[in-house]
Each structure stands twice: as C-alpha cells, then as structure tokens.
Amino acid sequence: MSTILRRLPPSEATGLRTGARHRLAQLYGPSDLVVLGLGVTIGAGIFSIAGVEAATEAGPGVLISFMIAGIASLLAALCYAELSSTLPNSGSAYTFTYVIFGEVWAWIIGWALILEMLLAAAVLAQAWGLFAARALAGLGAEVTGAAEWFALGILVLLTTVVAIGTRIGLRMLWLMVGAKLLIIGAVITVGAFHVDVANFGDFLVAPRPSPVPPDTVLETVLGHTQQFGWFGVFAAASVIAFAYIGFDVVATAAEETVDAPKAMPKGMIRGLVIVTVLYLGVAIVMIGMVPYQKIDVAAPLSGAFDEVGEHWMVHVIDLGAVIGLTSVLTVLVVGLTRVLFAISRDGLLPPGLARISRRFDAPTLTTVVIGGCAALLSRFAPVLTLQELVVLGALFSYLFVAAGVVVMRRRMPDLDRGFRVPLSPLLPALSVLATLWLMMSLQVRTWAWFGLWMAVGLLAYLWYGRTHSLLAVRPVKQGRGRHRR
C-alpha cells in the first residue's frame, strides 16, 4: 500500500530533478492565459444553452441559474489557481494529486483527465462537422454526408498545427478568440434592440411535474422530476455549469507560463469572469427577444433572430459556432498533450510520449497520438451519447483539487504560493459541496460508464505504472527532491 501511495516531492513536481525530467519552453503571459480560457470555455453552447434551459427548466429564472453556475465554477477556479501557482506543472490536477495524495490517486485523476479531454475532442469534432455542414448548407452549398469528413479534417488540421509548435497554435487561437468575441458582441448588440422587458415578467415560473422519468442520480434519490420553480432553476444551473467546464484545461499551461505563480491565478480568474459576463449577456438577450414559451429548442438563438426579423444573424451565429468549436478543440488538444506528457515524464506511461521534438520544441509524438485517438473515436464511436462522461471526468478532478488546497496547507505550509484561496478551508469546502451537487445531477448510466473506465485505468496502473514509475525506478527522499545515490 505504501508503494502505490508514494508521493512526489514538490521539488520533483516543479522540475528540479533535471536528469529525469524534460521541461517545456515558456511562452504564455497572463493575457495569453485569458485567451486560452476564452478559447476553451466558449464554444457553440453559448448560442443555445440559455434558450434550451429557459424553455425546458427555468423560464426567465435561467439568469439566476447562470449566476449560480458561475459561482460554483469560480470556487473551483480559485482552488486551481492556488495549486497552479504553487506547483506550476503541465500535469495540472494529476500533478497536484501526486504531490498531495499519492501516486495511485494521481493516476486515477490523470485517467479521468484523459477521459475528459479525449472524449471532449471527439464529441466536439463531430459537433464541428455538423455545424460546418449546416453553415455551408445555409449558404447554398451541397454538403450531404460531409459532416463526418469535416470532423476528421478539423482534427487532422489542428493536430498538425499543435504538433509543429505551440506558438503557431497560440497565434491562431488569438485570431479565433478575437473573431468569436466580435460575433458574440454582435449578437448582444443587435439582440439588445429587440429586447422586450415584458418577457422577463414571469421571472420565477410556477413549478410543474416533468414528463421525463427520473434519470439523474439526484432525481432517482428523490423519486421524481420537476420543471420550473426553484427546483428548475437549480436543475438548469447544474446543466449550465457544464458550459463553464474547460477553465481547468488552462492549468495545464502552467509549466509554459512566464512567472506562473503570479500569472496563472490572474489568467484563470479573469478569463472565467469574462466568460460569465458574456454568458449572462447572451442569456439576457435570448430571454428578452422571445417569450420563453416560444423558444425553439432546436435552434434557440437563430430562431429568436428569425422571430424578430434579423434573418442575416443566423449566418453570423453559425459562423460563431464553427469558430467557437475550433478554438475549444485547439486548446483541448494542447491540454491533453500536456497531461499525457506529464504522466509519461513521471514514468506512469511509456517515456517516449515525454520526448520533446528538437525541431518543433514541442511534444510532437504525443500530439500525433492524441489526434489519432480522437479521430478514431470521432469516426467510429457513438461519442455524442457519452458526452456527460466529459463532465464527470472534469468534476472528479475538481473534488481532489479543492480538497488538495486544505490538505497541502496542513502538510506543506512553507511552500511558496503565488495565490491563496481566501477564507480557506471554507471556500474549498463549498467547492467540494458544489461539485458533489453537480455530480449528483448526472445520469446514472454515466456513473456506470465512468466506473468501468476507472476500473480499466486501475488495472493499467497495476500492470504498468506501478513498476515503471520514476519513483520506483529512481526513488527519492520525501521532501528533499534529490536522487538516492
């Protein structure tokens, strides 16, 4: 048991064991981290989620849902900010867990992150193909049956861009995020001219039984489902919180960030605040243009602009969805590359995946492997039916990060921290409770698939990682960060 619970010393996590570790070049500044956050968090969902949840769960009260979801996400982001400023490593939650809780728990979190990002890349590639086909069809092009090939093409393109150098991907991301913000600004500005305050009148709609049978863990425990009222507001908040997931991927850029202890907290928190404001802006316009009873759940925002006579905005929204998904996919490929790089660098996966290309100054092999796996999943697996697994993988890591803030302060009080979560341990405890609530809002079958994935991962660790770990091959004295000779 002591073997699988061996902990990585903090000095090892920050790369002082130069004989065994490879470091990535530093190129991100605080503004780049904000762009990473905006790039990975805001996808096509910003144009639909407010309308869908208003029509089916919360009515105009969905605005409260956005605030609740934003607060829950901010609590988690604060915890990530502290640990990223203390242990600026590409492994993010995986490395935090390795240092604080031990190797087997780190592997489990790393396995969950692989599930989150790899499946997300496959899901979003399929969604990108569908949106791209719809955008081209709206312009009169014949694209029947092309969506799957579009999905494959975008993964190949982005994998190539990330593999040949992070700087190229970063410049491309700046352009995409800039275009995306212009489109969101146009949506809010044009929509604001058609807002009818009367549509906010019945703000908290009277509750009613839901026609859908219980399928989430929480609904199964309660034995019933309900729409609207406060129950609907909180149910919508649990769905909307999923739209914020992605800020945790920014933490994988810590090792490549200049002055990470100061830059990481600023970049992560500022990015999440901007995302929250943008989501609220689009939600206000969405609810204000059309009464919630008349929202078209198939195309909420496009339908709303059609309803008020701004038909040209449909093409703008389709373009925004395509650009938004492209930026999300780009950051996901980068983030998953860094997680696999960190796990391999520690010996828990084949060390060849931790090689940095001299030509491109990036983990090129790892990037190609990730792109290939995502392409296969996107092409042959029914990933759109498993997308809740993306959420559960992320939330599982949130739990360990929030708990890790409290445990690390007790075990390692003298470590330099560029940022401290205020009111600790209260806020980390609230983050744990908020995360558990979100996890309870997922379907029972999602938990079953997640349990199966974790069982496979544990077997993989016992077969390979336990004996190939660098802490097994080259043991170190805990807390000193040096090799035993």
GROMACS .gro file of C-alpha atoms in nm:
model
  485
    1MET     CA    1   0.000   0.000   0.000
    2SER     CA    2   0.284   0.241   0.082
    3THR     CA    3   0.422   0.184  -0.268
    4ILE     CA    4   0.112   0.296  -0.453
    5LEU     CA    5   0.064   0.588  -0.213
    6ARG     CA    6   0.419   0.724  -0.252
    7ARG     CA    7   0.409   1.098  -0.303
    8LEU     CA    8   0.602   1.311  -0.550
    9PRO     CA    9   0.811   1.571  -0.365
   10PRO     CA   10   0.722   1.932  -0.456
   11SER     CA   11   1.073   1.992  -0.589
   12GLU     CA   12   1.027   1.700  -0.828
   13ALA     CA   13   0.694   1.838  -0.948
   14THR     CA   14   0.847   2.172  -1.035
   15GLY     CA   15   1.120   2.008  -1.242
   16LEU     CA   16   1.430   2.032  -1.026
   17ARG     CA   17   1.522   1.670  -1.099
   18THR     CA   18   1.675   1.775  -1.428
   19GLY     CA   19   1.831   1.439  -1.500
   20ALA     CA   20   1.492   1.274  -1.543
   21ARG     CA   21   1.255   1.546  -1.644
   22HIS     CA   22   1.207   1.748  -1.963
   23ARG     CA   23   1.075   2.099  -1.939
   24LEU     CA   24   0.865   2.282  -2.193
   25ALA     CA   25   0.960   2.627  -2.316
   26GLN     CA   26   0.787   2.921  -2.151
   27LEU     CA   27   0.581   3.138  -2.383
   28TYR     CA   28   0.248   3.225  -2.217
   29GLY     CA   29   0.178   3.551  -2.038
   30PRO     CA   30  -0.132   3.649  -1.833
   31SER     CA   31  -0.321   3.774  -2.141
   32ASP     CA   32  -0.242   3.451  -2.327
   33LEU     CA   33  -0.395   3.255  -2.039
   34VAL     CA   34  -0.711   3.464  -2.062
   35VAL     CA   35  -0.729   3.381  -2.433
   36LEU     CA   36  -0.678   3.012  -2.354
   37GLY     CA   37  -0.966   3.029  -2.108
   38LEU     CA   38  -1.196   3.207  -2.351
   39GLY     CA   39  -1.089   2.973  -2.627
   40VAL     CA   40  -1.169   2.650  -2.443
   41THR     CA   41  -1.476   2.758  -2.243
   42ILE     CA   42  -1.685   2.941  -2.500
   43GLY     CA   43  -1.799   2.710  -2.777
   44ALA     CA   44  -2.122   2.665  -2.967
   45GLY     CA   45  -2.313   2.621  -2.640
   46ILE     CA   46  -2.320   2.994  -2.572
   47PHE     CA   47  -2.567   3.029  -2.861
   48SER     CA   48  -2.809   2.764  -2.735
   49ILE     CA   49  -2.784   2.669  -2.370
   50ALA     CA   50  -2.971   2.971  -2.228
   51GLY     CA   51  -3.266   2.919  -2.461
   52VAL     CA   52  -3.290   2.544  -2.406
   53GLU     CA   53  -3.281   2.571  -2.027
   54ALA     CA   54  -3.524   2.864  -2.022
   55ALA     CA   55  -3.774   2.671  -2.236
   56THR     CA   56  -3.747   2.339  -2.053
   57GLU     CA   57  -3.638   2.403  -1.695
   58ALA     CA   58  -3.623   2.756  -1.556
   59GLY     CA   59  -3.803   3.018  -1.768
   60PRO     CA   60  -3.655   3.368  -1.726
   61GLY     CA   61  -3.514   3.243  -1.395
   62VAL     CA   62  -3.236   3.090  -1.605
   63LEU     CA   63  -3.049   3.416  -1.539
   64ILE     CA   64  -3.024   3.311  -1.174
   65SER     CA   65  -2.908   2.970  -1.293
   66PHE     CA   66  -2.619   3.133  -1.478
   67MET     CA   67  -2.516   3.320  -1.164
   68ILE     CA   68  -2.527   3.004  -0.952
   69ALA     CA   69  -2.325   2.810  -1.208
   70GLY     CA   70  -2.073   3.094  -1.233
   71ILE     CA   71  -2.022   3.100  -0.855
   72ALA     CA   72  -1.975   2.721  -0.843
   73SER     CA   73  -1.718   2.743  -1.122
   74LEU     CA   74  -1.538   3.035  -0.958
   75LEU     CA   75  -1.498   2.836  -0.635
   76ALA     CA   76  -1.329   2.557  -0.829
   77ALA     CA   77  -1.116   2.806  -1.025
   78LEU     CA   78  -0.988   2.964  -0.702
   79CYS     CA   79  -0.867   2.624  -0.585
   80TYR     CA   80  -0.699   2.556  -0.920
   81ALA     CA   81  -0.538   2.899  -0.903
   82GLU     CA   82  -0.373   2.830  -0.567
   83LEU     CA   83  -0.235   2.489  -0.663
   84SER     CA   84  -0.123   2.607  -1.008
   85SER     CA   85   0.064   2.896  -0.850
   86THR     CA   86   0.233   2.656  -0.608
   87LEU     CA   87   0.308   2.366  -0.846
   88PRO     CA   88   0.329   2.514  -1.198
   89ASN     CA   89   0.338   2.186  -1.391
   90SER     CA   90   0.183   2.060  -1.715
   91GLY     CA   91   0.006   1.781  -1.529
   92SER     CA   92  -0.242   2.015  -1.359
   93ALA     CA   93  -0.473   1.818  -1.124
   94TYR     CA   94  -0.276   1.499  -1.190
   95THR     CA   95   0.046   1.652  -1.054
   96PHE     CA   96  -0.131   1.827  -0.765
   97THR     CA   97  -0.276   1.492  -0.659
   98TYR     CA   98   0.061   1.317  -0.697
   99VAL     CA   99   0.223   1.559  -0.455
  100ILE     CA  100  -0.063   1.577  -0.205
  101PHE     CA  101  -0.236   1.237  -0.202
  102GLY     CA  102  -0.004   0.987  -0.367
  103GLU     CA  103   0.070   0.800  -0.687
  104VAL     CA  104  -0.235   0.578  -0.731
  105TRP     CA  105  -0.471   0.871  -0.674
  106ALA     CA  106  -0.268   1.079  -0.918
  107TRP     CA  107  -0.304   0.808  -1.181
  108ILE     CA  108  -0.680   0.793  -1.123
  109ILE     CA  109  -0.709   1.170  -1.169
  110GLY     CA  110  -0.484   1.156  -1.475
  111TRP     CA  111  -0.701   0.877  -1.617
  112ALA     CA  112  -1.011   1.092  -1.555
  113LEU     CA  113  -0.846   1.388  -1.732
  114ILE     CA  114  -0.763   1.169  -2.030
  115LEU     CA  115  -1.130   1.065  -2.046
  116GLU     CA  116  -1.248   1.425  -2.015
  117MET     CA  117  -1.028   1.579  -2.283
  118LEU     CA  118  -1.004   1.292  -2.531
  119LEU     CA  119  -1.377   1.229  -2.536
  120ALA     CA  120  -1.445   1.604  -2.546
  121ALA     CA  121  -1.222   1.638  -2.852
  122ALA     CA  122  -1.410   1.357  -3.028
  123VAL     CA  123  -1.753   1.495  -2.932
  124LEU     CA  124  -1.669   1.849  -3.037
  125ALA     CA  125  -1.515   1.734  -3.364
  126GLN     CA  126  -1.846   1.567  -3.453
  127ALA     CA  127  -2.035   1.880  -3.347
  128TRP     CA  128  -1.794   2.092  -3.553
  129GLY     CA  129  -1.867   1.879  -3.859
  130LEU     CA  130  -2.243   1.920  -3.812
  131PHE     CA  131  -2.220   2.298  -3.763
  132ALA     CA  132  -1.982   2.339  -4.057
  133ALA     CA  133  -2.215   2.140  -4.282
  134ARG     CA  134  -2.514   2.345  -4.166
  135ALA     CA  135  -2.329   2.674  -4.220
  136LEU     CA  136  -2.231   2.573  -4.574
  137ALA     CA  137  -2.581   2.445  -4.648
  138GLY     CA  138  -2.718   2.780  -4.536
  139LEU     CA  139  -2.501   2.943  -4.800
  140GLY     CA  140  -2.638   2.711  -5.067
  141ALA     CA  141  -2.357   2.452  -5.082
  142GLU     CA  142  -2.430   2.081  -5.129
  143VAL     CA  143  -2.279   1.902  -4.827
  144THR     CA  144  -2.491   1.590  -4.784
  145GLY     CA  145  -2.298   1.329  -4.585
  146ALA     CA  146  -1.994   1.553  -4.542
  147ALA     CA  147  -2.020   1.616  -4.166
  148GLU     CA  148  -1.814   1.310  -4.067
  149TRP     CA  149  -1.537   1.402  -4.309
  150PHE     CA  150  -1.542   1.758  -4.180
  151ALA     CA  151  -1.492   1.621  -3.825
  152LEU     CA  152  -1.195   1.414  -3.935
  153GLY     CA  153  -1.046   1.704  -4.132
  154ILE     CA  154  -1.058   1.952  -3.843
  155LEU     CA  155  -0.887   1.706  -3.608
  156VAL     CA  156  -0.611   1.639  -3.860
  157LEU     CA  157  -0.561   2.012  -3.918
  158LEU     CA  158  -0.549   2.111  -3.551
  159THR     CA  159  -0.330   1.816  -3.455
  160THR     CA  160  -0.082   1.924  -3.722
  161VAL     CA  161  -0.085   2.286  -3.604
  162VAL     CA  162  -0.026   2.192  -3.239
  163ALA     CA  163   0.236   1.928  -3.328
  164ILE     CA  164   0.458   2.168  -3.522
  165GLY     CA  165   0.470   2.429  -3.250
  166THR     CA  166   0.272   2.584  -2.967
  167ARG     CA  167   0.349   2.938  -3.081
  168ILE     CA  168   0.169   2.885  -3.411
  169GLY     CA  169  -0.133   2.743  -3.229
  170LEU     CA  170  -0.133   3.037  -2.988
  171ARG     CA  171  -0.132   3.295  -3.267
  172MET     CA  172  -0.415   3.113  -3.440
  173LEU     CA  173  -0.605   3.099  -3.111
  174TRP     CA  174  -0.575   3.477  -3.063
  175LEU     CA  175  -0.733   3.529  -3.405
  176MET     CA  176  -1.015   3.282  -3.338
  177VAL     CA  177  -1.097   3.421  -2.996
  178GLY     CA  178  -1.095   3.776  -3.135
  179ALA     CA  179  -1.338   3.674  -3.411
  180LYS     CA  180  -1.553   3.488  -3.161
  181LEU     CA  181  -1.577   3.789  -2.931
  182LEU     CA  182  -1.676   4.013  -3.223
  183ILE     CA  183  -1.957   3.772  -3.314
  184ILE     CA  184  -2.078   3.749  -2.953
  185GLY     CA  185  -2.065   4.127  -2.933
  186ALA     CA  186  -2.278   4.149  -3.249
  187VAL     CA  187  -2.530   3.903  -3.104
  188ILE     CA  188  -2.564   4.105  -2.784
  189THR     CA  189  -2.573   4.443  -2.960
  190VAL     CA  190  -2.824   4.352  -3.233
  191GLY     CA  191  -3.036   4.149  -2.994
  192ALA     CA  192  -3.050   4.433  -2.740
  193PHE     CA  193  -3.252   4.644  -2.986
  194HIS     CA  194  -3.525   4.378  -2.981
  195VAL     CA  195  -3.546   4.309  -2.608
  196ASP     CA  196  -3.896   4.333  -2.463
  197VAL     CA  197  -3.886   4.381  -2.086
  198ALA     CA  198  -4.229   4.214  -2.060
  199ASN     CA  199  -4.062   3.881  -2.144
  200PHE     CA  200  -3.893   3.891  -1.802
  201GLY     CA  201  -4.223   3.946  -1.618
  202ASP     CA  202  -4.298   3.589  -1.509
  203PHE     CA  203  -3.946   3.554  -1.376
  204LEU     CA  204  -3.994   3.252  -1.149
  205VAL     CA  205  -4.240   3.025  -1.330
  206ALA     CA  206  -4.473   2.814  -1.116
  207PRO     CA  207  -4.335   2.459  -1.075
  208ARG     CA  208  -4.493   2.164  -1.252
  209PRO     CA  209  -4.418   1.788  -1.278
  210SER     CA  210  -4.178   1.692  -1.553
  211PRO     CA  211  -4.295   1.447  -1.821
  212VAL     CA  212  -3.948   1.292  -1.828
  213PRO     CA  213  -3.886   1.000  -1.587
  214PRO     CA  214  -3.602   1.034  -1.333
  215ASP     CA  215  -3.263   0.955  -1.485
  216THR     CA  216  -3.005   1.152  -1.284
  217VAL     CA  217  -2.869   1.035  -0.951
  218LEU     CA  218  -3.044   1.320  -0.767
  219GLU     CA  219  -3.378   1.258  -0.937
  220THR     CA  220  -3.352   0.886  -0.869
  221VAL     CA  221  -3.289   0.953  -0.499
  222LEU     CA  222  -3.580   1.199  -0.479
  223GLY     CA  223  -3.804   0.971  -0.687
  224HIS     CA  224  -3.947   1.247  -0.907
  225THR     CA  225  -3.862   1.523  -1.153
  226GLN     CA  226  -3.993   1.877  -1.169
  227GLN     CA  227  -3.975   2.168  -1.410
  228PHE     CA  228  -3.953   2.539  -1.330
  229GLY     CA  229  -3.973   2.696  -0.986
  230TRP     CA  230  -3.659   2.688  -0.772
  231PHE     CA  231  -3.607   2.321  -0.846
  232GLY     CA  232  -3.594   2.407  -1.216
  233VAL     CA  233  -3.356   2.698  -1.155
  234PHE     CA  234  -3.109   2.471  -0.975
  235ALA     CA  235  -3.155   2.192  -1.229
  236ALA     CA  236  -3.074   2.439  -1.507
  237ALA     CA  237  -2.773   2.566  -1.311
  238SER     CA  238  -2.630   2.214  -1.299
  239VAL     CA  239  -2.655   2.190  -1.679
  240ILE     CA  240  -2.523   2.543  -1.734
  241ALA     CA  241  -2.224   2.475  -1.508
  242PHE     CA  242  -2.113   2.223  -1.767
  243ALA     CA  243  -2.074   2.510  -2.014
  244TYR     CA  244  -1.807   2.661  -1.787
  245ILE     CA  245  -1.603   2.342  -1.778
  246GLY     CA  246  -1.276   2.394  -1.958
  247PHE     CA  247  -1.109   2.656  -1.740
  248ASP     CA  248  -0.928   2.366  -1.571
  249VAL     CA  249  -0.752   2.297  -1.902
  250VAL     CA  250  -0.578   2.634  -1.867
  251ALA     CA  251  -0.391   2.492  -1.565
  252THR     CA  252  -0.207   2.253  -1.800
  253ALA     CA  253  -0.025   2.556  -1.943
  254ALA     CA  254   0.135   2.644  -1.608
  255GLU     CA  255   0.477   2.498  -1.692
  256GLU     CA  256   0.489   2.704  -2.012
  257THR     CA  257   0.385   3.029  -1.843
  258VAL     CA  258   0.628   3.307  -1.762
  259ASP     CA  259   0.617   3.386  -1.389
  260ALA     CA  260   0.346   3.122  -1.344
  261PRO     CA  261   0.291   3.176  -0.966
  262LYS     CA  262   0.154   3.524  -1.041
  263ALA     CA  263   0.028   3.484  -1.398
  264MET     CA  264  -0.177   3.164  -1.358
  265PRO     CA  265  -0.422   3.294  -1.094
  266LYS     CA  266  -0.473   3.620  -1.283
  267GLY     CA  267  -0.527   3.449  -1.618
  268MET     CA  268  -0.763   3.179  -1.493
  269ILE     CA  269  -0.983   3.402  -1.278
  270ARG     CA  270  -1.001   3.690  -1.526
  271GLY     CA  271  -1.091   3.451  -1.806
  272LEU     CA  272  -1.371   3.292  -1.603
  273VAL     CA  273  -1.515   3.630  -1.503
  274ILE     CA  274  -1.523   3.741  -1.870
  275VAL     CA  275  -1.689   3.412  -1.969
  276THR     CA  276  -1.957   3.459  -1.702
  277VAL     CA  277  -2.033   3.813  -1.820
  278LEU     CA  278  -2.060   3.701  -2.184
  279TYR     CA  279  -2.287   3.409  -2.099
  280LEU     CA  280  -2.514   3.639  -1.899
  281GLY     CA  281  -2.519   3.895  -2.180
  282VAL     CA  282  -2.628   3.638  -2.438
  283ALA     CA  283  -2.883   3.491  -2.194
  284ILE     CA  284  -3.042   3.831  -2.126
  285VAL     CA  285  -3.075   3.899  -2.499
  286MET     CA  286  -3.207   3.547  -2.564
  287ILE     CA  287  -3.481   3.570  -2.299
  288GLY     CA  288  -3.559   3.932  -2.383
  289MET     CA  289  -3.621   3.878  -2.754
  290VAL     CA  290  -3.870   3.590  -2.733
  291PRO     CA  291  -4.102   3.470  -2.453
  292TYR     CA  292  -3.960   3.151  -2.305
  293GLN     CA  293  -4.273   2.957  -2.414
  294LYS     CA  294  -4.194   3.033  -2.781
  295ILE     CA  295  -3.825   2.947  -2.782
  296ASP     CA  296  -3.727   2.692  -3.046
  297VAL     CA  297  -3.512   2.444  -2.851
  298ALA     CA  298  -3.362   2.308  -3.175
  299ALA     CA  299  -3.209   2.648  -3.262
  300PRO     CA  300  -3.284   2.892  -2.976
  301LEU     CA  301  -3.082   3.196  -3.075
  302SER     CA  302  -3.120   3.157  -3.452
  303GLY     CA  303  -3.493   3.112  -3.407
  304ALA     CA  304  -3.512   3.421  -3.188
  305PHE     CA  305  -3.344   3.639  -3.451
  306ASP     CA  306  -3.573   3.492  -3.718
  307GLU     CA  307  -3.868   3.581  -3.494
  308VAL     CA  308  -3.765   3.948  -3.474
  309GLY     CA  309  -3.681   3.970  -3.844
  310GLU     CA  310  -3.299   3.971  -3.824
  311HIS     CA  311  -3.257   3.673  -4.056
  312TRP     CA  312  -2.898   3.756  -4.152
  313MET     CA  313  -2.787   3.692  -3.793
  314VAL     CA  314  -2.848   3.320  -3.844
  315HIS     CA  315  -2.539   3.302  -4.067
  316VAL     CA  316  -2.338   3.502  -3.812
  317ILE     CA  317  -2.437   3.259  -3.537
  318ASP     CA  318  -2.344   2.956  -3.748
  319LEU     CA  319  -2.006   3.112  -3.819
  320GLY     CA  320  -1.960   3.186  -3.450
  321ALA     CA  321  -2.041   2.825  -3.361
  322VAL     CA  322  -1.781   2.693  -3.606
  323ILE     CA  323  -1.511   2.935  -3.483
  324GLY     CA  324  -1.602   2.870  -3.121
  325LEU     CA  325  -1.574   2.493  -3.157
  326THR     CA  326  -1.245   2.529  -3.345
  327SER     CA  327  -1.089   2.726  -3.059
  328VAL     CA  328  -1.218   2.478  -2.800
  329LEU     CA  329  -1.072   2.186  -2.996
  330THR     CA  330  -0.737   2.363  -3.028
  331VAL     CA  331  -0.700   2.417  -2.652
  332LEU     CA  332  -0.823   2.064  -2.575
  333VAL     CA  333  -0.557   1.910  -2.799
  334VAL     CA  334  -0.290   2.126  -2.633
  335GLY     CA  335  -0.420   2.048  -2.283
  336LEU     CA  336  -0.442   1.672  -2.328
  337THR     CA  337  -0.096   1.670  -2.486
  338ARG     CA  338   0.043   1.835  -2.173
  339VAL     CA  339  -0.132   1.594  -1.935
  340LEU     CA  340  -0.005   1.287  -2.122
  341PHE     CA  341   0.339   1.447  -2.142
  342ALA     CA  342   0.347   1.493  -1.764
  343ILE     CA  343   0.222   1.140  -1.687
  344SER     CA  344   0.477   0.988  -1.925
  345ARG     CA  345   0.754   1.205  -1.786
  346ASP     CA  346   0.682   1.052  -1.445
  347GLY     CA  347   0.704   0.701  -1.591
  348LEU     CA  348   0.340   0.601  -1.548
  349LEU     CA  349   0.304   0.582  -1.927
  350PRO     CA  350   0.575   0.493  -2.184
  351PRO     CA  351   0.851   0.758  -2.160
  352GLY     CA  352   0.862   0.803  -2.537
  353LEU     CA  353   0.549   1.015  -2.505
  354ALA     CA  354   0.750   1.266  -2.299
  355ARG     CA  355   1.001   1.339  -2.574
  356ILE     CA  356   1.021   1.696  -2.695
  357SER     CA  357   1.090   1.741  -3.065
  358ARG     CA  358   1.411   1.938  -3.119
  359ARG     CA  359   1.277   2.070  -3.445
  360PHE     CA  360   0.942   2.195  -3.317
  361ASP     CA  361   1.023   2.239  -2.946
  362ALA     CA  362   0.701   2.057  -2.856
  363PRO     CA  363   0.588   1.703  -2.756
  364THR     CA  364   0.508   1.624  -3.119
  365LEU     CA  365   0.472   1.246  -3.086
  366THR     CA  366   0.223   1.281  -2.802
  367THR     CA  367   0.021   1.530  -3.003
  368VAL     CA  368   0.002   1.296  -3.302
  369VAL     CA  369  -0.107   1.005  -3.081
  370ILE     CA  370  -0.380   1.216  -2.923
  371GLY     CA  371  -0.505   1.345  -3.257
  372GLY     CA  372  -0.517   0.992  -3.395
  373CYS     CA  373  -0.710   0.856  -3.096
  374ALA     CA  374  -0.959   1.145  -3.108
  375ALA     CA  375  -1.008   1.093  -3.482
  376LEU     CA  376  -1.078   0.721  -3.436
  377LEU     CA  377  -1.325   0.791  -3.155
  378SER     CA  378  -1.498   1.061  -3.355
  379ARG     CA  379  -1.524   0.839  -3.661
  380PHE     CA  380  -1.628   0.506  -3.511
  381ALA     CA  381  -1.770   0.558  -3.158
  382PRO     CA  382  -2.114   0.696  -3.061
  383VAL     CA  383  -1.948   0.976  -2.867
  384LEU     CA  384  -2.246   1.213  -2.874
  385THR     CA  385  -2.433   0.972  -2.644
  386LEU     CA  386  -2.142   0.967  -2.397
  387GLN     CA  387  -2.072   1.339  -2.366
  388GLU     CA  388  -2.175   1.351  -1.998
  389LEU     CA  389  -1.862   1.147  -1.928
  390VAL     CA  390  -1.665   1.457  -2.022
  391VAL     CA  391  -1.834   1.644  -1.741
  392LEU     CA  392  -1.791   1.370  -1.481
  393GLY     CA  393  -1.422   1.338  -1.564
  394ALA     CA  394  -1.375   1.710  -1.504
  395LEU     CA  395  -1.581   1.722  -1.185
  396PHE     CA  396  -1.394   1.426  -1.038
  397SER     CA  397  -1.070   1.622  -1.065
  398TYR     CA  398  -1.237   1.930  -0.915
  399LEU     CA  399  -1.303   1.733  -0.595
  400PHE     CA  400  -0.937   1.644  -0.547
  401VAL     CA  401  -0.816   1.995  -0.628
  402ALA     CA  402  -1.049   2.155  -0.372
  403ALA     CA  403  -0.959   1.901  -0.104
  404GLY     CA  404  -0.593   1.935  -0.202
  405VAL     CA  405  -0.586   2.304  -0.111
  406VAL     CA  406  -0.676   2.222   0.251
  407VAL     CA  407  -0.451   1.917   0.282
  408MET     CA  408  -0.148   2.087   0.124
  409ARG     CA  409  -0.175   2.384   0.359
  410ARG     CA  410  -0.157   2.145   0.656
  411ARG     CA  411   0.115   1.916   0.521
  412MET     CA  412   0.328   2.173   0.338
  413PRO     CA  413   0.262   2.513   0.496
  414ASP     CA  414   0.603   2.652   0.400
  415LEU     CA  415   0.567   2.615   0.021
  416ASP     CA  416   0.570   2.941  -0.172
  417ARG     CA  417   0.222   3.020  -0.301
  418GLY     CA  418   0.163   3.287  -0.561
  419PHE     CA  419  -0.205   3.291  -0.470
  420ARG     CA  420  -0.409   3.175  -0.171
  421VAL     CA  421  -0.777   3.088  -0.173
  422PRO     CA  422  -0.940   3.336   0.067
  423LEU     CA  423  -1.140   3.210   0.365
  424SER     CA  424  -0.984   2.864   0.348
  425PRO     CA  425  -1.096   2.599   0.441
  426LEU     CA  426  -1.448   2.741   0.400
  427LEU     CA  427  -1.434   2.818   0.027
  428PRO     CA  428  -1.263   2.489  -0.069
  429ALA     CA  429  -1.529   2.305   0.134
  430LEU     CA  430  -1.802   2.493  -0.051
  431SER     CA  431  -1.632   2.397  -0.377
  432VAL     CA  432  -1.644   2.030  -0.276
  433LEU     CA  433  -2.016   2.057  -0.194
  434ALA     CA  434  -2.095   2.240  -0.519
  435THR     CA  435  -1.902   1.980  -0.719
  436LEU     CA  436  -2.081   1.691  -0.547
  437TRP     CA  437  -2.415   1.854  -0.627
  438LEU     CA  438  -2.319   1.881  -0.993
  439MET     CA  439  -2.205   1.519  -0.997
  440MET     CA  440  -2.539   1.410  -0.848
  441SER     CA  441  -2.710   1.586  -1.138
  442LEU     CA  442  -2.558   1.344  -1.391
  443GLN     CA  443  -2.731   1.035  -1.525
  444VAL     CA  444  -2.699   0.701  -1.350
  445ARG     CA  445  -2.571   0.538  -1.670
  446THR     CA  446  -2.294   0.799  -1.689
  447TRP     CA  447  -2.173   0.687  -1.348
  448ALA     CA  448  -2.178   0.325  -1.465
  449TRP     CA  449  -1.962   0.402  -1.769
  450PHE     CA  450  -1.731   0.613  -1.553
  451GLY     CA  451  -1.688   0.328  -1.306
  452LEU     CA  452  -1.595   0.093  -1.592
  453TRP     CA  453  -1.339   0.341  -1.729
  454MET     CA  454  -1.183   0.380  -1.384
  455ALA     CA  455  -1.164   0.003  -1.333
  456VAL     CA  456  -0.976  -0.033  -1.663
  457GLY     CA  457  -0.745   0.251  -1.562
  458LEU     CA  458  -0.666   0.096  -1.225
  459LEU     CA  459  -0.574  -0.233  -1.393
  460ALA     CA  460  -0.349  -0.043  -1.635
  461TYR     CA  461  -0.171   0.123  -1.343
  462LEU     CA  462  -0.117  -0.206  -1.158
  463TRP     CA  463   0.014  -0.368  -1.477
  464TYR     CA  464   0.248  -0.090  -1.593
  465GLY     CA  465   0.260   0.234  -1.396
  466ARG     CA  466   0.327   0.090  -1.051
  467THR     CA  467   0.657  -0.069  -1.156
  468HIS     CA  468   0.769   0.181  -1.422
  469SER     CA  469   0.710   0.495  -1.216
  470LEU     CA  470   1.026   0.704  -1.179
  471LEU     CA  471   0.971   0.700  -0.805
  472ALA     CA  472   1.003   0.321  -0.824
  473VAL     CA  473   1.299   0.319  -1.062
  474ARG     CA  474   1.482   0.615  -0.906
  475PRO     CA  475   1.345   0.662  -0.555
  476VAL     CA  476   1.389   0.996  -0.383
  477LYS     CA  477   1.379   1.107  -0.024
  478GLN     CA  478   1.045   1.267   0.050
  479GLY     CA  479   1.070   1.643   0.080
  480ARG     CA  480   1.433   1.676  -0.040
  481GLY     CA  481   1.387   1.638  -0.416
  482ARG     CA  482   1.720   1.460  -0.475
  483HIS     CA  483   1.817   1.117  -0.602
  484ARG     CA  484   1.940   0.848  -0.375
  485ARG     CA  485   2.288   0.758  -0.487
   0.00000   0.00000   0.00000
